[in-house]
Amino acid sequence: MFEQERERLLAALPAGFVIEHVGSTAVPELAAKPIVDMLLGASRLEAVDAVLPVLAGLGYDYRPEHEDAFPDRRFLAWPMTRPRRFHLHGVRIGGEFWQSHLAFRDRLRADTGLAGEYGTLKQRLVQAFGDDRAGYTAAKSPFIQQVLATRGD
């Protein structure tokens, strides 16, 4: 699913954009919601802003309210109505959001034991938090921060 959507997006966008598969669906065998997370990278955040109408034309729902928590990210989802199949995070290549998401994905891909720990944590948190997305996300944060703190780069 990621590869097809990546190609669809890149065909519609001007040159210079990069799309990376991140999130749990990017890690083999990791438990995940059926939503593919993608980073849409550009040299400047303004380039992402400039293509928001193009993305809307492809059926993506731009959600600016998420910028309260992450002002350096543009969040979009497809399709416009739930259930969603794709989350698109427009960010600057090399920025903190870009680097941390790729580093976390790469650590989990490289260490199946670590990926298993994360999967177990996610399953436990789903049981504890149910539909409370904010609580679930906040509860995963210490594990993610620990992985990033020990990434060794």
mmCIF file of C-alpha atoms in Angstrom:
data_model
loop_
_atom_site.group_PDB
_atom_site.id
_atom_site.type_symbol
_atom_site.label_atom_id
_atom_site.label_comp_id
_atom_site.label_asym_id
_atom_site.label_seq_id
_atom_site.Cartn_x
_atom_site.Cartn_y
_atom_site.Cartn_z
ATOM 1 C CA MET A 1 0.000 0.000 0.000
ATOM 2 C CA PHE A 2 2.810 2.386 0.878
ATOM 3 C CA GLU A 3 4.621 1.985 -2.443
ATOM 4 C CA GLN A 4 1.483 2.584 -4.504
ATOM 5 C CA GLU A 5 0.523 5.678 -2.532
ATOM 6 C CA ARG A 6 4.080 6.979 -2.599
ATOM 7 C CA GLU A 7 4.126 6.728 -6.398
ATOM 8 C CA ARG A 8 0.696 8.392 -6.686
ATOM 9 C CA LEU A 9 1.846 11.302 -4.529
ATOM 10 C CA LEU A 10 5.225 11.776 -6.185
ATOM 11 C CA ALA A 11 3.600 11.774 -9.635
ATOM 12 C CA ALA A 12 1.423 14.715 -8.582
ATOM 13 C CA LEU A 13 4.056 16.727 -6.690
ATOM 14 C CA PRO A 14 6.826 18.887 -8.113
ATOM 15 C CA ALA A 15 10.396 17.599 -7.983
ATOM 16 C CA GLY A 16 12.252 17.770 -4.702
ATOM 17 C CA PHE A 17 9.882 15.897 -2.398
ATOM 18 C CA VAL A 18 10.836 12.679 -0.621
ATOM 19 C CA ILE A 19 8.383 10.231 0.925
ATOM 20 C CA GLU A 20 9.380 7.743 3.627
ATOM 21 C CA HIS A 21 7.333 4.970 5.231
ATOM 22 C CA VAL A 22 7.329 5.358 9.024
ATOM 23 C CA GLY A 23 5.251 4.193 11.938
ATOM 24 C CA SER A 24 4.418 0.662 12.940
ATOM 25 C CA THR A 25 3.389 -0.504 9.466
ATOM 26 C CA ALA A 26 6.957 0.265 8.332
ATOM 27 C CA VAL A 27 8.382 -2.388 10.687
ATOM 28 C CA PRO A 28 7.879 -6.025 9.633
ATOM 29 C CA GLU A 29 5.836 -8.138 12.056
ATOM 30 C CA LEU A 30 5.027 -5.205 14.354
ATOM 31 C CA ALA A 31 1.414 -4.914 15.501
ATOM 32 C CA ALA A 32 -0.138 -1.871 13.854
ATOM 33 C CA LYS A 33 -3.388 -0.114 13.154
ATOM 34 C CA PRO A 34 -4.343 -0.427 9.476
ATOM 35 C CA ILE A 35 -3.120 3.127 8.786
ATOM 36 C CA VAL A 36 0.094 3.764 6.869
ATOM 37 C CA ASP A 37 2.144 6.691 8.197
ATOM 38 C CA MET A 38 4.312 8.557 5.711
ATOM 39 C CA LEU A 39 6.760 11.422 5.980
ATOM 40 C CA LEU A 40 6.511 13.946 3.156
ATOM 41 C CA GLY A 41 9.859 15.674 3.202
ATOM 42 C CA ALA A 42 10.870 18.919 1.553
ATOM 43 C CA SER A 43 13.841 21.229 1.893
ATOM 44 C CA ARG A 44 11.606 23.838 3.549
ATOM 45 C CA LEU A 45 8.254 23.646 5.315
ATOM 46 C CA GLU A 46 7.009 26.389 2.981
ATOM 47 C CA ALA A 47 7.331 23.915 0.095
ATOM 48 C CA VAL A 48 4.915 21.598 1.913
ATOM 49 C CA ASP A 49 2.537 24.517 2.468
ATOM 50 C CA ALA A 50 2.661 25.294 -1.255
ATOM 51 C CA VAL A 51 1.451 21.807 -2.228
ATOM 52 C CA LEU A 52 -1.424 21.569 0.257
ATOM 53 C CA PRO A 53 -3.928 22.328 -2.566
ATOM 54 C CA VAL A 54 -2.400 19.541 -4.685
ATOM 55 C CA LEU A 55 -2.751 17.111 -1.788
ATOM 56 C CA ALA A 56 -6.350 18.218 -1.225
ATOM 57 C CA GLY A 57 -6.977 17.487 -4.908
ATOM 58 C CA LEU A 58 -5.741 13.946 -4.281
ATOM 59 C CA GLY A 59 -8.290 13.541 -1.493
ATOM 60 C CA TYR A 60 -6.131 14.387 1.522
ATOM 61 C CA ASP A 61 -7.721 16.152 4.480
ATOM 62 C CA TYR A 62 -5.387 18.838 5.892
ATOM 63 C CA ARG A 63 -5.740 19.095 9.681
ATOM 64 C CA PRO A 64 -4.103 22.382 10.808
ATOM 65 C CA GLU A 65 -5.297 21.967 14.410
ATOM 66 C CA HIS A 66 -2.478 19.446 14.900
ATOM 67 C CA GLU A 67 0.037 22.267 14.473
ATOM 68 C CA ASP A 68 -0.695 23.369 18.041
ATOM 69 C CA ALA A 69 1.331 20.362 19.217
ATOM 70 C CA PHE A 70 3.737 20.179 16.244
ATOM 71 C CA PRO A 71 4.112 23.599 14.559
ATOM 72 C CA ASP A 72 6.830 22.292 12.209
ATOM 73 C CA ARG A 73 4.579 19.564 10.772
ATOM 74 C CA ARG A 74 1.640 19.619 8.402
ATOM 75 C CA PHE A 75 -0.710 16.703 9.082
ATOM 76 C CA LEU A 76 -2.986 15.265 6.431
ATOM 77 C CA ALA A 77 -5.108 12.121 6.264
ATOM 78 C CA TRP A 78 -6.653 10.109 3.429
ATOM 79 C CA PRO A 79 -9.427 9.576 2.735
ATOM 80 C CA MET A 80 -11.179 12.641 4.051
ATOM 81 C CA THR A 81 -13.581 10.503 6.067
ATOM 82 C CA ARG A 82 -12.872 7.685 8.511
ATOM 83 C CA PRO A 83 -11.679 5.025 8.413
ATOM 84 C CA ARG A 84 -8.379 6.530 7.286
ATOM 85 C CA ARG A 85 -5.820 4.534 5.303
ATOM 86 C CA PHE A 86 -2.937 7.016 5.224
ATOM 87 C CA HIS A 87 -1.485 9.680 7.499
ATOM 88 C CA LEU A 88 0.874 12.109 5.790
ATOM 89 C CA HIS A 89 3.267 14.196 7.881
ATOM 90 C CA GLY A 90 4.711 17.092 5.867
ATOM 91 C CA VAL A 91 8.032 18.190 7.373
ATOM 92 C CA ARG A 92 11.443 19.607 6.570
ATOM 93 C CA ILE A 93 14.013 17.009 5.539
ATOM 94 C CA GLY A 94 16.656 16.909 8.244
ATOM 95 C CA GLY A 95 14.414 18.522 10.850
ATOM 96 C CA GLU A 96 13.845 16.932 14.265
ATOM 97 C CA PHE A 97 10.528 15.301 13.279
ATOM 98 C CA TRP A 98 12.118 13.806 10.142
ATOM 99 C CA GLN A 99 15.218 12.550 11.917
ATOM 100 C CA SER A 100 13.511 11.116 14.987
ATOM 101 C CA HIS A 101 10.853 9.223 13.034
ATOM 102 C CA LEU A 102 13.384 7.666 10.687
ATOM 103 C CA ALA A 103 15.770 6.839 13.536
ATOM 104 C CA PHE A 104 13.029 5.129 15.547
ATOM 105 C CA ARG A 105 11.824 3.152 12.516
ATOM 106 C CA ASP A 106 15.361 2.090 11.650
ATOM 107 C CA ARG A 107 16.138 0.987 15.216
ATOM 108 C CA LEU A 108 13.018 -1.193 15.299
ATOM 109 C CA ARG A 109 13.764 -2.660 11.870
ATOM 110 C CA ALA A 110 17.307 -3.520 12.958
ATOM 111 C CA ASP A 111 16.410 -5.050 16.328
ATOM 112 C CA THR A 112 13.559 -7.556 16.336
ATOM 113 C CA GLY A 113 13.774 -7.860 20.131
ATOM 114 C CA LEU A 114 13.269 -4.127 20.519
ATOM 115 C CA ALA A 115 10.424 -4.207 17.999
ATOM 116 C CA GLY A 116 8.842 -7.028 20.015
ATOM 117 C CA GLU A 117 9.095 -4.999 23.218
ATOM 118 C CA TYR A 118 7.439 -2.067 21.496
ATOM 119 C CA GLY A 119 4.686 -4.291 20.105
ATOM 120 C CA THR A 120 3.990 -5.708 23.565
ATOM 121 C CA LEU A 121 3.878 -2.209 25.038
ATOM 122 C CA LYS A 122 1.469 -1.030 22.328
ATOM 123 C CA GLN A 123 -0.874 -3.954 22.916
ATOM 124 C CA ARG A 124 -0.870 -3.313 26.677
ATOM 125 C CA LEU A 125 -1.547 0.391 26.119
ATOM 126 C CA VAL A 126 -4.416 -0.292 23.723
ATOM 127 C CA GLN A 127 -6.072 -2.290 26.483
ATOM 128 C CA ALA A 128 -5.416 0.450 29.043
ATOM 129 C CA PHE A 129 -6.367 3.489 26.940
ATOM 130 C CA GLY A 130 -8.953 2.225 24.457
ATOM 131 C CA ASP A 131 -10.041 5.160 22.296
ATOM 132 C CA ASP A 132 -8.030 7.720 24.289
ATOM 133 C CA ARG A 133 -5.506 8.523 21.535
ATOM 134 C CA ALA A 134 -3.763 11.267 23.476
ATOM 135 C CA GLY A 135 -3.273 9.034 26.511
ATOM 136 C CA TYR A 136 -2.063 6.142 24.357
ATOM 137 C CA THR A 137 0.426 8.354 22.518
ATOM 138 C CA ALA A 138 1.689 9.953 25.725
ATOM 139 C CA ALA A 139 2.163 6.546 27.334
ATOM 140 C CA LYS A 140 4.322 5.350 24.397
ATOM 141 C CA SER A 141 6.533 8.416 24.583
ATOM 142 C CA PRO A 142 8.964 7.262 27.310
ATOM 143 C CA PHE A 143 9.789 4.090 25.366
ATOM 144 C CA ILE A 144 10.313 6.041 22.142
ATOM 145 C CA GLN A 145 12.477 8.644 23.894
ATOM 146 C CA GLN A 146 14.599 5.903 25.478
ATOM 147 C CA VAL A 147 15.165 4.260 22.078
ATOM 148 C CA LEU A 148 16.116 7.581 20.512
ATOM 149 C CA ALA A 149 18.410 8.473 23.410
ATOM 150 C CA THR A 150 20.364 5.254 22.909
ATOM 151 C CA ARG A 151 20.455 5.295 19.114
ATOM 152 C CA GLY A 152 24.208 5.887 19.159
ATOM 153 C CA ASP A 153 24.582 8.395 16.372
#
